[in-house]
Each structure stands twice: as C-alpha cells, then as structure tokens.
PDB file of C-alpha atoms in Angstrom:
ATOM      1  CA  UNK A   1      22.810  -0.962 -63.861  1.00 53.00           C
ATOM      2  CA  UNK A   2      26.378   0.352 -64.190  1.00 53.00           C
ATOM      3  CA  UNK A   3      28.663  -1.092 -61.441  1.00 50.00           C
ATOM      4  CA  UNK A   4      29.443   2.385 -60.108  1.00 52.00           C
ATOM      5  CA  UNK A   5      25.743   3.208 -59.929  1.00 53.00           C
ATOM      6  CA  UNK A   6      25.053  -0.076 -58.138  1.00 46.00           C
ATOM      7  CA  UNK A   7      27.785   0.618 -55.588  1.00 50.00           C
ATOM      8  CA  UNK A   8      26.390   4.101 -54.973  1.00 46.00           C
ATOM      9  CA  UNK A   9      22.868   2.704 -54.496  1.00 51.00           C
ATOM     10  CA  UNK A  10      24.124   0.126 -52.012  1.00 48.00           C
ATOM     11  CA  UNK A  11      25.953   2.799 -50.001  1.00 56.00           C
ATOM     12  CA  UNK A  12      22.834   4.955 -49.938  1.00 50.00           C
ATOM     13  CA  UNK A  13      20.725   1.974 -48.852  1.00 49.00           C
ATOM     14  CA  UNK A  14      23.156   1.115 -46.028  1.00 51.00           C
ATOM     15  CA  UNK A  15      23.168   4.711 -44.900  1.00 52.00           C
ATOM     16  CA  UNK A  16      19.378   4.771 -44.790  1.00 51.00           C
ATOM     17  CA  UNK A  17      19.310   1.534 -42.754  1.00 48.00           C
ATOM     18  CA  UNK A  18      21.783   2.944 -40.244  1.00 47.00           C
ATOM     19  CA  UNK A  19      19.823   6.180 -39.939  1.00 47.00           C
ATOM     20  CA  UNK A  20      16.563   4.267 -39.467  1.00 43.00           C
ATOM     21  CA  UNK A  21      18.139   2.078 -36.783  1.00 44.00           C
ATOM     22  CA  UNK A  22      19.392   5.121 -34.909  1.00 42.00           C
ATOM     23  CA  UNK A  23      15.951   6.711 -35.109  1.00 44.00           C
ATOM     24  CA  UNK A  24      14.226   3.715 -33.520  1.00 41.00           C
ATOM     25  CA  UNK A  25      13.596   3.943 -29.742  1.00 44.00           C
ATOM     26  CA  UNK A  26      15.986   1.937 -27.596  1.00 49.00           C
ATOM     27  CA  UNK A  27      14.584  -1.384 -26.472  1.00 53.00           C
ATOM     28  CA  UNK A  28      14.499  -2.200 -22.748  1.00 60.00           C
ATOM     29  CA  UNK A  29      17.264  -4.567 -21.736  1.00 74.00           C
ATOM     30  CA  UNK A  30      14.964  -6.915 -19.807  1.00 94.00           C
ATOM     31  CA  UNK A  31      11.392  -7.687 -18.809  1.00 97.00           C
ATOM     32  CA  UNK A  32      10.348  -7.596 -15.157  1.00 98.00           C
ATOM     33  CA  UNK A  33       7.139  -9.269 -14.050  1.00 98.00           C
ATOM     34  CA  UNK A  34       5.206  -7.707 -11.201  1.00 98.00           C
ATOM     35  CA  UNK A  35       3.113 -10.550  -9.753  1.00 97.00           C
ATOM     36  CA  UNK A  36       0.013  -9.030  -8.109  1.00 93.00           C
ATOM     37  CA  UNK A  37      -1.676 -11.194  -5.456  1.00 89.00           C
ATOM     38  CA  UNK A  38      -5.179 -10.271  -6.680  1.00 82.00           C
ATOM     39  CA  UNK A  39      -7.201 -10.239  -9.876  1.00 79.00           C
ATOM     40  CA  UNK A  40      -7.385  -7.066 -11.947  1.00 80.00           C
ATOM     41  CA  UNK A  41      -9.025  -4.269  -9.989  1.00 70.00           C
ATOM     42  CA  UNK A  42      -8.498  -3.209  -6.403  1.00 73.00           C
ATOM     43  CA  UNK A  43      -5.710  -1.253  -4.809  1.00 78.00           C
ATOM     44  CA  UNK A  44      -2.937  -3.907  -5.072  1.00 86.00           C
ATOM     45  CA  UNK A  45      -3.459  -4.297  -8.810  1.00 89.00           C
ATOM     46  CA  UNK A  46      -3.790  -0.533  -9.245  1.00 88.00           C
ATOM     47  CA  UNK A  47      -0.554   0.128  -7.370  1.00 92.00           C
ATOM     48  CA  UNK A  48       1.302  -2.489  -9.412  1.00 94.00           C
ATOM     49  CA  UNK A  49       0.281  -0.715 -12.605  1.00 95.00           C
ATOM     50  CA  UNK A  50       0.784   2.843 -11.337  1.00 95.00           C
ATOM     51  CA  UNK A  51       4.302   2.063 -10.126  1.00 97.00           C
ATOM     52  CA  UNK A  52       5.236  -0.355 -12.913  1.00 97.00           C
ATOM     53  CA  UNK A  53       4.499   2.221 -15.589  1.00 96.00           C
ATOM     54  CA  UNK A  54       7.241   4.567 -14.361  1.00 97.00           C
ATOM     55  CA  UNK A  55       9.471   2.000 -12.644  1.00 98.00           C
ATOM     56  CA  UNK A  56      10.515   0.189 -15.847  1.00 97.00           C
ATOM     57  CA  UNK A  57      12.343   3.050 -17.582  1.00 97.00           C
ATOM     58  CA  UNK A  58      14.279   3.806 -14.391  1.00 98.00           C
ATOM     59  CA  UNK A  59      15.815   0.313 -14.340  1.00 97.00           C
ATOM     60  CA  UNK A  60      16.083  -0.130 -18.123  1.00 96.00           C
ATOM     61  CA  UNK A  61      13.315  -2.713 -18.256  1.00 97.00           C
ATOM     62  CA  UNK A  62       9.772  -3.322 -19.391  1.00 97.00           C
ATOM     63  CA  UNK A  63       7.399  -4.059 -16.505  1.00 98.00           C
ATOM     64  CA  UNK A  64       4.532  -6.469 -17.106  1.00 98.00           C
ATOM     65  CA  UNK A  65       1.877  -6.828 -14.405  1.00 97.00           C
ATOM     66  CA  UNK A  66       0.735 -10.429 -14.059  1.00 96.00           C
ATOM     67  CA  UNK A  67      -2.301 -10.995 -11.865  1.00 93.00           C
ATOM     68  CA  UNK A  68      -2.028 -14.281 -10.000  1.00 92.00           C
ATOM     69  CA  UNK A  69      -4.871 -14.531  -7.473  1.00 86.00           C
ATOM     70  CA  UNK A  70      -5.425 -17.617  -5.377  1.00 83.00           C
ATOM     71  CA  UNK A  71      -4.987 -18.852  -1.827  1.00 82.00           C
ATOM     72  CA  UNK A  72      -5.508 -15.391  -0.391  1.00 79.00           C
ATOM     73  CA  UNK A  73      -2.298 -14.221  -2.051  1.00 86.00           C
ATOM     74  CA  UNK A  74      -0.329 -17.412  -1.426  1.00 91.00           C
ATOM     75  CA  UNK A  75      -0.187 -18.438  -5.097  1.00 93.00           C
ATOM     76  CA  UNK A  76       1.567 -15.288  -6.301  1.00 94.00           C
ATOM     77  CA  UNK A  77       3.852 -15.300  -3.266  1.00 96.00           C
ATOM     78  CA  UNK A  78       4.871 -18.919  -3.896  1.00 97.00           C
ATOM     79  CA  UNK A  79       5.587 -18.091  -7.547  1.00 98.00           C
ATOM     80  CA  UNK A  80       8.008 -15.296  -6.665  1.00 98.00           C
ATOM     81  CA  UNK A  81       9.543 -17.158  -3.729  1.00 98.00           C
ATOM     82  CA  UNK A  82      10.479 -19.991  -6.107  1.00 97.00           C
ATOM     83  CA  UNK A  83      11.666 -17.726  -8.936  1.00 98.00           C
ATOM     84  CA  UNK A  84      15.290 -17.113  -9.854  1.00 98.00           C
ATOM     85  CA  UNK A  85      16.775 -14.272  -7.746  1.00 98.00           C
ATOM     86  CA  UNK A  86      17.659 -12.243 -10.825  1.00 97.00           C
ATOM     87  CA  UNK A  87      15.383  -9.253 -10.290  1.00 97.00           C
ATOM     88  CA  UNK A  88      12.969 -10.286 -13.036  1.00 98.00           C
ATOM     89  CA  UNK A  89      10.204 -11.618 -10.747  1.00 98.00           C
ATOM     90  CA  UNK A  90       8.817  -9.184  -8.171  1.00 98.00           C
ATOM     91  CA  UNK A  91       5.856  -9.650  -5.818  1.00 98.00           C
ATOM     92  CA  UNK A  92       3.297  -6.902  -5.228  1.00 96.00           C
ATOM     93  CA  UNK A  93       1.541  -7.826  -2.001  1.00 93.00           C
ATOM     94  CA  UNK A  94      -0.174  -6.360   1.020  1.00 90.00           C
ATOM     95  CA  UNK A  95      -1.138  -7.291   4.569  1.00 89.00           C
ATOM     96  CA  UNK A  96      -1.802 -10.861   3.438  1.00 86.00           C
ATOM     97  CA  UNK A  97       1.956 -11.333   3.204  1.00 93.00           C
ATOM     98  CA  UNK A  98       2.277 -11.455   6.980  1.00 92.00           C
ATOM     99  CA  UNK A  99      -1.242 -12.470   7.989  1.00 89.00           C
ATOM    100  CA  UNK A 100      -1.408 -15.620   5.851  1.00 90.00           C
ATOM    101  CA  UNK A 101       1.521 -17.115   7.744  1.00 91.00           C
ATOM    102  CA  UNK A 102      -0.641 -17.062  10.862  1.00 86.00           C
ATOM    103  CA  UNK A 103      -3.940 -18.046   9.248  1.00 85.00           C
ATOM    104  CA  UNK A 104      -2.973 -20.866   6.862  1.00 86.00           C
ATOM    105  CA  UNK A 105      -1.511 -24.197   7.912  1.00 86.00           C
ATOM    106  CA  UNK A 106       0.354 -24.348   4.601  1.00 90.00           C
ATOM    107  CA  UNK A 107       1.267 -21.154   2.763  1.00 93.00           C
ATOM    108  CA  UNK A 108       4.036 -22.552   0.574  1.00 94.00           C
ATOM    109  CA  UNK A 109       6.451 -19.846   1.706  1.00 96.00           C
ATOM    110  CA  UNK A 110       8.215 -18.518   4.813  1.00 96.00           C
ATOM    111  CA  UNK A 111       8.630 -14.880   5.763  1.00 96.00           C
ATOM    112  CA  UNK A 112      12.336 -14.868   4.924  1.00 96.00           C
ATOM    113  CA  UNK A 113      11.746 -16.390   1.467  1.00 98.00           C
ATOM    114  CA  UNK A 114      11.023 -12.854   0.225  1.00 98.00           C
ATOM    115  CA  UNK A 115      13.145  -9.729   0.598  1.00 98.00           C
ATOM    116  CA  UNK A 116      11.214  -6.491   1.252  1.00 98.00           C
ATOM    117  CA  UNK A 117      12.152  -3.937  -1.418  1.00 98.00           C
ATOM    118  CA  UNK A 118       9.936  -0.900  -0.878  1.00 98.00           C
ATOM    119  CA  UNK A 119       6.644   0.169   0.648  1.00 98.00           C
ATOM    120  CA  UNK A 120       4.370   1.573  -2.040  1.00 97.00           C
ATOM    121  CA  UNK A 121       1.219   2.670  -0.242  1.00 93.00           C
ATOM    122  CA  UNK A 122      -0.547   2.738   3.100  1.00 92.00           C
ATOM    123  CA  UNK A 123      -4.054   3.622   4.214  1.00 90.00           C
ATOM    124  CA  UNK A 124      -6.519   3.183   7.086  1.00 92.00           C
ATOM    125  CA  UNK A 125      -9.638   1.163   7.643  1.00 92.00           C
ATOM    126  CA  UNK A 126     -12.829   2.902   8.723  1.00 95.00           C
ATOM    127  CA  UNK A 127     -15.574   1.747  11.097  1.00 97.00           C
ATOM    128  CA  UNK A 128     -18.938   2.599   9.542  1.00 98.00           C
ATOM    129  CA  UNK A 129     -22.640   2.221  10.243  1.00 98.00           C
ATOM    130  CA  UNK A 130     -25.721   2.995   8.168  1.00 97.00           C
ATOM    131  CA  UNK A 131     -26.813   6.618   8.380  1.00 95.00           C
ATOM    132  CA  UNK A 132     -30.020   5.550  10.164  1.00 94.00           C
ATOM    133  CA  UNK A 133     -28.051   3.664  12.849  1.00 96.00           C
ATOM    134  CA  UNK A 134     -28.550   4.488  16.519  1.00 95.00           C
ATOM    135  CA  UNK A 135     -24.767   4.622  16.884  1.00 97.00           C
ATOM    136  CA  UNK A 136     -23.922   8.302  16.590  1.00 96.00           C
ATOM    137  CA  UNK A 137     -20.289   7.904  17.647  1.00 97.00           C
ATOM    138  CA  UNK A 138     -17.622   5.260  18.125  1.00 97.00           C
ATOM    139  CA  UNK A 139     -17.806   5.422  21.927  1.00 95.00           C
ATOM    140  CA  UNK A 140     -21.529   4.636  21.745  1.00 97.00           C
ATOM    141  CA  UNK A 141     -20.733   1.504  19.742  1.00 97.00           C
ATOM    142  CA  UNK A 142     -18.059   0.448  22.238  1.00 97.00           C
ATOM    143  CA  UNK A 143     -20.394   1.062  25.182  1.00 97.00           C
ATOM    144  CA  UNK A 144     -23.104  -1.120  23.646  1.00 97.00           C
ATOM    145  CA  UNK A 145     -20.598  -3.850  22.752  1.00 96.00           C
ATOM    146  CA  UNK A 146     -19.311  -3.917  26.356  1.00 96.00           C
ATOM    147  CA  UNK A 147     -22.846  -4.294  27.689  1.00 96.00           C
ATOM    148  CA  UNK A 148     -23.666  -7.051  25.192  1.00 96.00           C
ATOM    149  CA  UNK A 149     -20.519  -9.177  24.699  1.00 94.00           C
ATOM    150  CA  UNK A 150     -20.389 -11.006  21.329  1.00 93.00           C
ATOM    151  CA  UNK A 151     -23.912  -9.852  20.447  1.00 95.00           C
ATOM    152  CA  UNK A 152     -22.909  -6.964  18.185  1.00 96.00           C
ATOM    153  CA  UNK A 153     -21.596  -8.159  14.821  1.00 96.00           C
ATOM    154  CA  UNK A 154     -19.372  -6.450  12.265  1.00 97.00           C
ATOM    155  CA  UNK A 155     -18.741  -7.190   8.596  1.00 95.00           C
ATOM    156  CA  UNK A 156     -15.319  -7.234   6.922  1.00 90.00           C
ATOM    157  CA  UNK A 157     -13.899  -7.908   3.458  1.00 83.00           C
ATOM    158  CA  UNK A 158     -13.019 -11.473   4.517  1.00 79.00           C
ATOM    159  CA  UNK A 159     -10.928 -13.557   6.889  1.00 76.00           C
ATOM    160  CA  UNK A 160      -7.337 -12.390   7.013  1.00 75.00           C
ATOM    161  CA  UNK A 161      -7.915  -9.225   5.014  1.00 79.00           C
ATOM    162  CA  UNK A 162      -6.584  -5.850   6.128  1.00 83.00           C
ATOM    163  CA  UNK A 163     -10.050  -4.752   7.260  1.00 86.00           C
ATOM    164  CA  UNK A 164     -10.500  -7.941   9.293  1.00 87.00           C
ATOM    165  CA  UNK A 165      -7.231  -7.456  11.136  1.00 86.00           C
ATOM    166  CA  UNK A 166      -7.932  -3.769  11.656  1.00 91.00           C
ATOM    167  CA  UNK A 167     -11.288  -4.665  13.191  1.00 93.00           C
ATOM    168  CA  UNK A 168      -9.947  -7.411  15.443  1.00 89.00           C
ATOM    169  CA  UNK A 169      -7.069  -5.236  16.630  1.00 89.00           C
ATOM    170  CA  UNK A 170      -9.383  -2.289  17.257  1.00 93.00           C
ATOM    171  CA  UNK A 171     -11.917  -4.216  19.303  1.00 93.00           C
ATOM    172  CA  UNK A 172      -9.231  -6.180  21.164  1.00 89.00           C
ATOM    173  CA  UNK A 173      -7.522  -2.921  22.156  1.00 90.00           C
ATOM    174  CA  UNK A 174     -10.886  -1.471  23.207  1.00 93.00           C
ATOM    175  CA  UNK A 175     -11.490  -4.634  25.281  1.00 92.00           C
ATOM    176  CA  UNK A 176     -14.821  -5.454  23.710  1.00 95.00           C
ATOM    177  CA  UNK A 177     -16.053  -8.752  22.291  1.00 93.00           C
ATOM    178  CA  UNK A 178     -17.820  -8.507  18.936  1.00 95.00           C
ATOM    179  CA  UNK A 179     -18.701 -11.123  16.330  1.00 93.00           C
ATOM    180  CA  UNK A 180     -16.965 -11.085  12.950  1.00 91.00           C
ATOM    181  CA  UNK A 181     -18.985 -11.692   9.774  1.00 92.00           C
ATOM    182  CA  UNK A 182     -16.574 -12.203   6.852  1.00 87.00           C
ATOM    183  CA  UNK A 183     -17.613 -11.339   3.299  1.00 84.00           C
ATOM    184  CA  UNK A 184     -15.932 -11.720  -0.079  1.00 75.00           C
ATOM    185  CA  UNK A 185     -14.850  -8.134  -0.390  1.00 76.00           C
ATOM    186  CA  UNK A 186     -15.758  -4.772   1.104  1.00 80.00           C
ATOM    187  CA  UNK A 187     -18.556  -4.217  -1.431  1.00 83.00           C
ATOM    188  CA  UNK A 188     -20.817  -7.073  -0.236  1.00 87.00           C
ATOM    189  CA  UNK A 189     -20.266  -6.163   3.426  1.00 91.00           C
ATOM    190  CA  UNK A 190     -21.263  -2.551   2.795  1.00 93.00           C
ATOM    191  CA  UNK A 191     -24.302  -3.664   0.801  1.00 93.00           C
ATOM    192  CA  UNK A 192     -25.506  -5.757   3.741  1.00 95.00           C
ATOM    193  CA  UNK A 193     -24.758  -2.886   6.097  1.00 97.00           C
ATOM    194  CA  UNK A 194     -27.001  -0.606   4.045  1.00 96.00           C
ATOM    195  CA  UNK A 195     -29.632  -3.339   3.913  1.00 95.00           C
ATOM    196  CA  UNK A 196     -29.670  -3.761   7.686  1.00 95.00           C
ATOM    197  CA  UNK A 197     -28.296  -7.324   7.717  1.00 96.00           C
ATOM    198  CA  UNK A 198     -25.340  -6.241   9.889  1.00 97.00           C
ATOM    199  CA  UNK A 199     -25.113  -3.246  12.249  1.00 97.00           C
ATOM    200  CA  UNK A 200     -21.439  -2.350  11.698  1.00 98.00           C
ATOM    201  CA  UNK A 201     -18.779  -2.801   9.020  1.00 97.00           C
ATOM    202  CA  UNK A 202     -15.030  -2.273   8.966  1.00 95.00           C
ATOM    203  CA  UNK A 203     -13.871  -1.407   5.474  1.00 90.00           C
ATOM    204  CA  UNK A 204     -11.036   0.165   3.578  1.00 85.00           C
ATOM    205  CA  UNK A 205     -11.527   3.918   3.479  1.00 87.00           C
ATOM    206  CA  UNK A 206     -11.435   3.938  -0.324  1.00 78.00           C
ATOM    207  CA  UNK A 207     -14.362   1.496  -0.574  1.00 81.00           C
ATOM    208  CA  UNK A 208     -16.509   3.282   1.994  1.00 88.00           C
ATOM    209  CA  UNK A 209     -15.770   6.922   1.172  1.00 86.00           C
ATOM    210  CA  UNK A 210     -18.222   7.299  -1.754  1.00 86.00           C
ATOM    211  CA  UNK A 211     -21.067   6.052   0.481  1.00 92.00           C
ATOM    212  CA  UNK A 212     -19.910   8.287   3.338  1.00 93.00           C
ATOM    213  CA  UNK A 213     -19.863  11.324   1.050  1.00 89.00           C
ATOM    214  CA  UNK A 214     -23.300  10.389  -0.304  1.00 92.00           C
ATOM    215  CA  UNK A 215     -24.706  10.426   3.229  1.00 95.00           C
ATOM    216  CA  UNK A 216     -25.583   6.727   3.181  1.00 96.00           C
ATOM    217  CA  UNK A 217     -22.982   5.695   5.744  1.00 96.00           C
ATOM    218  CA  UNK A 218     -21.798   7.322   8.947  1.00 97.00           C
ATOM    219  CA  UNK A 219     -18.079   7.016   9.650  1.00 97.00           C
ATOM    220  CA  UNK A 220     -17.396   6.457  13.355  1.00 98.00           C
ATOM    221  CA  UNK A 221     -13.592   6.257  13.322  1.00 97.00           C
ATOM    222  CA  UNK A 222     -10.541   5.595  11.171  1.00 96.00           C
ATOM    223  CA  UNK A 223      -7.655   3.366  12.236  1.00 96.00           C
ATOM    224  CA  UNK A 224      -4.846   5.808  11.399  1.00 95.00           C
ATOM    225  CA  UNK A 225      -2.930   7.456  14.238  1.00 94.00           C
ATOM    226  CA  UNK A 226      -3.830  10.921  12.977  1.00 94.00           C
ATOM    227  CA  UNK A 227      -6.857  12.134  11.055  1.00 94.00           C
ATOM    228  CA  UNK A 228      -6.500  11.073   7.449  1.00 92.00           C
ATOM    229  CA  UNK A 229      -5.927  13.501   4.566  1.00 88.00           C
ATOM    230  CA  UNK A 230      -9.198  14.043   2.744  1.00 85.00           C
ATOM    231  CA  UNK A 231     -11.193  12.622   5.662  1.00 89.00           C
ATOM    232  CA  UNK A 232     -10.261  15.077   8.404  1.00 92.00           C
ATOM    233  CA  UNK A 233     -13.817  15.159   9.776  1.00 93.00           C
ATOM    234  CA  UNK A 234     -13.612  11.479  10.803  1.00 96.00           C
ATOM    235  CA  UNK A 235     -12.105  10.956  14.280  1.00 97.00           C
ATOM    236  CA  UNK A 236      -9.417   8.353  14.889  1.00 97.00           C
ATOM    237  CA  UNK A 237      -9.746   5.274  17.091  1.00 97.00           C
ATOM    238  CA  UNK A 238      -6.917   6.763  19.163  1.00 96.00           C
ATOM    239  CA  UNK A 239      -9.180   9.664  20.146  1.00 97.00           C
ATOM    240  CA  UNK A 240     -11.469   7.291  22.060  1.00 96.00           C
ATOM    241  CA  UNK A 241      -9.206   6.401  24.962  1.00 93.00           C
ATOM    242  CA  UNK A 242      -6.670   4.399  22.941  1.00 95.00           C
ATOM    243  CA  UNK A 243      -3.717   6.763  22.501  1.00 94.00           C
ATOM    244  CA  UNK A 244      -1.079   5.619  20.035  1.00 94.00           C
ATOM    245  CA  UNK A 245      -3.423   3.152  18.299  1.00 93.00           C
ATOM    246  CA  UNK A 246      -2.861   2.611  14.586  1.00 91.00           C
ATOM    247  CA  UNK A 247      -3.532  -0.223  12.157  1.00 89.00           C
ATOM    248  CA  UNK A 248      -3.016   0.487   8.471  1.00 89.00           C
ATOM    249  CA  UNK A 249      -3.260  -1.547   5.313  1.00 88.00           C
ATOM    250  CA  UNK A 250      -0.114  -1.464   3.206  1.00 93.00           C
ATOM    251  CA  UNK A 251       1.187  -2.542  -0.201  1.00 93.00           C
ATOM    252  CA  UNK A 252       4.803  -3.220  -1.078  1.00 96.00           C
ATOM    253  CA  UNK A 253       7.348  -4.831  -3.390  1.00 98.00           C
ATOM    254  CA  UNK A 254       9.217  -8.050  -2.571  1.00 98.00           C
ATOM    255  CA  UNK A 255      12.012  -9.959  -4.331  1.00 98.00           C
ATOM    256  CA  UNK A 256      13.043 -13.637  -4.035  1.00 98.00           C
ATOM    257  CA  UNK A 257      15.523 -14.582  -1.330  1.00 98.00           C
ATOM    258  CA  UNK A 258      19.046 -14.485  -2.739  1.00 98.00           C
ATOM    259  CA  UNK A 259      18.507 -11.406  -4.890  1.00 98.00           C
ATOM    260  CA  UNK A 260      21.694  -9.339  -4.768  1.00 98.00           C
ATOM    261  CA  UNK A 261      21.879  -6.279  -2.492  1.00 98.00           C
ATOM    262  CA  UNK A 262      22.718  -4.213  -5.593  1.00 98.00           C
ATOM    263  CA  UNK A 263      19.438  -5.127  -7.283  1.00 98.00           C
ATOM    264  CA  UNK A 264      17.454  -4.578  -4.078  1.00 98.00           C
ATOM    265  CA  UNK A 265      18.956  -1.110  -3.623  1.00 98.00           C
ATOM    266  CA  UNK A 266      18.496  -0.228  -7.302  1.00 98.00           C
ATOM    267  CA  UNK A 267      14.813  -1.204  -7.193  1.00 98.00           C
ATOM    268  CA  UNK A 268      14.280   0.479  -3.831  1.00 98.00           C
ATOM    269  CA  UNK A 269      15.657   3.763  -5.173  1.00 98.00           C
ATOM    270  CA  UNK A 270      13.600   3.444  -8.366  1.00 98.00           C
ATOM    271  CA  UNK A 271      10.422   2.964  -6.317  1.00 98.00           C
ATOM    272  CA  UNK A 272      11.338   6.001  -4.201  1.00 98.00           C
ATOM    273  CA  UNK A 273      11.726   8.102  -7.363  1.00 98.00           C
ATOM    274  CA  UNK A 274       8.377   6.926  -8.727  1.00 98.00           C
ATOM    275  CA  UNK A 275       6.555   7.645  -5.468  1.00 98.00           C
ATOM    276  CA  UNK A 276       7.985  11.178  -5.351  1.00 98.00           C
ATOM    277  CA  UNK A 277       6.176  11.994  -8.601  1.00 98.00           C
ATOM    278  CA  UNK A 278       3.219  14.358  -7.838  1.00 97.00           C
ATOM    279  CA  UNK A 279       1.061  12.614 -10.440  1.00 97.00           C
ATOM    280  CA  UNK A 280       1.663   9.247  -8.758  1.00 97.00           C
ATOM    281  CA  UNK A 281       0.849  10.768  -5.370  1.00 95.00           C
ATOM    282  CA  UNK A 282      -2.388  12.148  -6.780  1.00 92.00           C
ATOM    283  CA  UNK A 283      -3.383   8.757  -8.147  1.00 91.00           C
ATOM    284  CA  UNK A 284      -2.555   7.028  -4.867  1.00 90.00           C
ATOM    285  CA  UNK A 285      -4.680   9.576  -3.008  1.00 87.00           C
ATOM    286  CA  UNK A 286      -7.500   8.557  -5.338  1.00 78.00           C
ATOM    287  CA  UNK A 287      -7.181   5.055  -3.919  1.00 78.00           C
ATOM    288  CA  UNK A 288      -7.660   6.417  -0.394  1.00 77.00           C
ATOM    289  CA  UNK A 289      -4.008   6.137   0.600  1.00 87.00           C
ATOM    290  CA  UNK A 290      -0.691   7.910   0.720  1.00 92.00           C
ATOM    291  CA  UNK A 291       2.550   6.799  -0.905  1.00 96.00           C
ATOM    292  CA  UNK A 292       4.867   4.622   1.168  1.00 95.00           C
ATOM    293  CA  UNK A 293       8.005   6.013   2.724  1.00 93.00           C
ATOM    294  CA  UNK A 294      10.045   2.908   3.563  1.00 97.00           C
ATOM    295  CA  UNK A 295      13.042   1.820   1.527  1.00 97.00           C
ATOM    296  CA  UNK A 296      14.396  -1.725   1.703  1.00 97.00           C
ATOM    297  CA  UNK A 297      15.961  -1.604   5.184  1.00 97.00           C
ATOM    298  CA  UNK A 298      13.066   0.263   6.823  1.00 97.00           C
ATOM    299  CA  UNK A 299      10.487  -1.891   5.077  1.00 98.00           C
ATOM    300  CA  UNK A 300      12.205  -5.047   6.386  1.00 97.00           C
ATOM    301  CA  UNK A 301      11.904  -3.757   9.959  1.00 97.00           C
ATOM    302  CA  UNK A 302       8.262  -2.843   9.350  1.00 95.00           C
ATOM    303  CA  UNK A 303       7.426  -6.295   7.951  1.00 96.00           C
ATOM    304  CA  UNK A 304       9.017  -8.050  10.928  1.00 96.00           C
ATOM    305  CA  UNK A 305       7.062  -5.836  13.339  1.00 92.00           C
ATOM    306  CA  UNK A 306       3.830  -6.324  11.384  1.00 91.00           C
ATOM    307  CA  UNK A 307       4.280 -10.100  11.510  1.00 93.00           C
ATOM    308  CA  UNK A 308       4.691  -9.979  15.311  1.00 92.00           C
ATOM    309  CA  UNK A 309       1.606  -7.765  15.646  1.00 86.00           C
ATOM    310  CA  UNK A 310      -0.449 -10.073  13.443  1.00 87.00           C
ATOM    311  CA  UNK A 311       0.454 -13.104  15.544  1.00 87.00           C
ATOM    312  CA  UNK A 312      -0.682 -11.296  18.687  1.00 83.00           C
ATOM    313  CA  UNK A 313      -3.987 -10.346  17.050  1.00 79.00           C
ATOM    314  CA  UNK A 314      -4.592 -13.904  15.851  1.00 82.00           C
ATOM    315  CA  UNK A 315      -3.955 -15.281  19.331  1.00 79.00           C
ATOM    316  CA  UNK A 316      -5.977 -12.652  21.195  1.00 73.00           C
ATOM    317  CA  UNK A 317      -8.935 -12.821  18.825  1.00 69.00           C
ATOM    318  CA  UNK A 318      -8.941 -16.614  18.729  1.00 71.00           C
ATOM    319  CA  UNK A 319      -8.597 -16.660  14.952  1.00 73.00           C
ATOM    320  CA  UNK A 320      -7.942 -20.186  13.680  1.00 67.00           C
ATOM    321  CA  UNK A 321      -5.659 -21.234  10.796  1.00 60.00           C
ATOM    322  CA  UNK A 322      -7.513 -22.451   7.730  1.00 60.00           C
TER     323      UNK A 322
END
C-alpha cells in the first residue's frame, strides 16, 4: 500500500476506535457488596436487591448482593464489621442486628462496630388463628390466656426472629403468660396452625396475608400502632387496652465502624432517593411493608432504642442466650 494511503487508513482506524470508545457505556468506578444476613428469598434479600438495583448508579458503583446466612445473621454482620471502612462492604440486616446481642453469648460483633446508614423497610407482625378457631377476637385470646397461664401456646418463625420478639412483647405488655413454640420460618408455623398442632401463631404480615385473604386464617391483631395499609380491617394490638403499643420488623443498611461521615451521608441520601421511587414503594408494599423513613442520624437513634427495648423483652420473657 502507498505510504499516504497507509497513513490515511491508520487515521481512519484511530478515529473509529475513539468513536467506539465514546459510544461504550461508562463503567462504574467501584463495586459495592451488599451482604444480606439470609439466603436468597425473604424480605431482607428482596430489599437488598430492590434497593441495590437503583442505589448503584446513584453512587457511581455496581452493587452485588452477596447472601451470607449463618448464626442467625451473625456471620454476615461479622464479615462487614471486620471489612475495610471504605464503603465497599455494606450490611443489609433486620431485627436480628439488635436481638442477637441479647440472645447469643458470642456474636462476633458489638453494636457500635456497625454504623447505621438508612432504614429501608418496616412492617408489622400479625397474630393469627385458624379460621375454625374458637378465638373470634384478640381479647378472647387474652382472656383465655389469663385464665390458663402458660397453657396456650403460640408459634413463631424462630427464636430471636422479629415475629418472636413481637409476640413476647405483645403478651408481656398484655400481662399474659403463653408458651412459645419456635419454628424454622413462618411457613412451617402457619402449616402447623392450619393443621391444628398449635392454636395461635405470630407471623410477619406478608407471610400470613395470602392465607388470611383465602379465608384459611383469622387475623386477630397487628402489631403496628395504626391499622396497616392494605390490611385496614385488622385491628391493632393497641386497640385492646394497650394504647401506644407498637412492635415492627425493620430492615436497614449498615457500614463498618470508621467509615467516613461523607460516605455515610452519601449512601444515606442515595437510599432516600431510591425509597422515594413509586415503583420501589410498590414493590415494598408487595412484601407487606412500607419504605423506611430514617436517614443515618435518625436510624442510629432508632437502633439504640430498639436495642434497649429488646433487652427488656429478653429479661421480662425469660429468654436465655444461646
């Protein structure tokens, strides 16, 4: 090829390479891992993925959800607590974050090893019975439980779970003694409830709602302060002589101790933007909850208060560390 022709071809080739490079989508500057405390499935995992999908672009990063179940959430929490405080390792946890510190002799972390970043979701538990149950209302259940201390049992999703604490706090506040029957998840407890093996169950609203709507379960009360959106026909525990009562499950983001205030604020604002998205709110409602409203500072206050409440419940209910 003539030298001039070769030079022209090279210039054209360089121009094409530059144009192609400019046409390619920009790559995220970093990769953030959201460590979920549970296996795939369930509301914690779902929230990690719902939020992570829109969170990444807001902070110029790719978000990868890594499920790290084990130790009731302790394994994932330990992983993030020991990670570099560079904003690349974030914990997605729930009520276990505070309850485990009261229920396990060794958790591998302390409360102040993690910095609260943002609340993502909250939702109530619901007290349910089989549709054929003699208990027509929550006050009937409480009346029977007062007459027969420790003889009426209730199923939960397991020791230390949100439903377990909601149940213990509810019955402690109502001043009744009932017997806890822990299961490995809400599903098995509701199955035994339908089968007549237990008379009462306390479950997340999202797990019980399909059976309530199908007429297989009767909802006696929810643990939210006000009647819950989408379940307005179910009375609250507070309506039965316990004004001000509320015990909700929650899910939030946490960063390792030492993470800079700038990163914490950046991530808190990004989470707030994601949760304001109507599509995200719709998906969260599908999980039986509402989006969280606490930024970093408010969430820190909430976590400290929740920890104090949990300790009181553990002591009053006689729950023993594992």
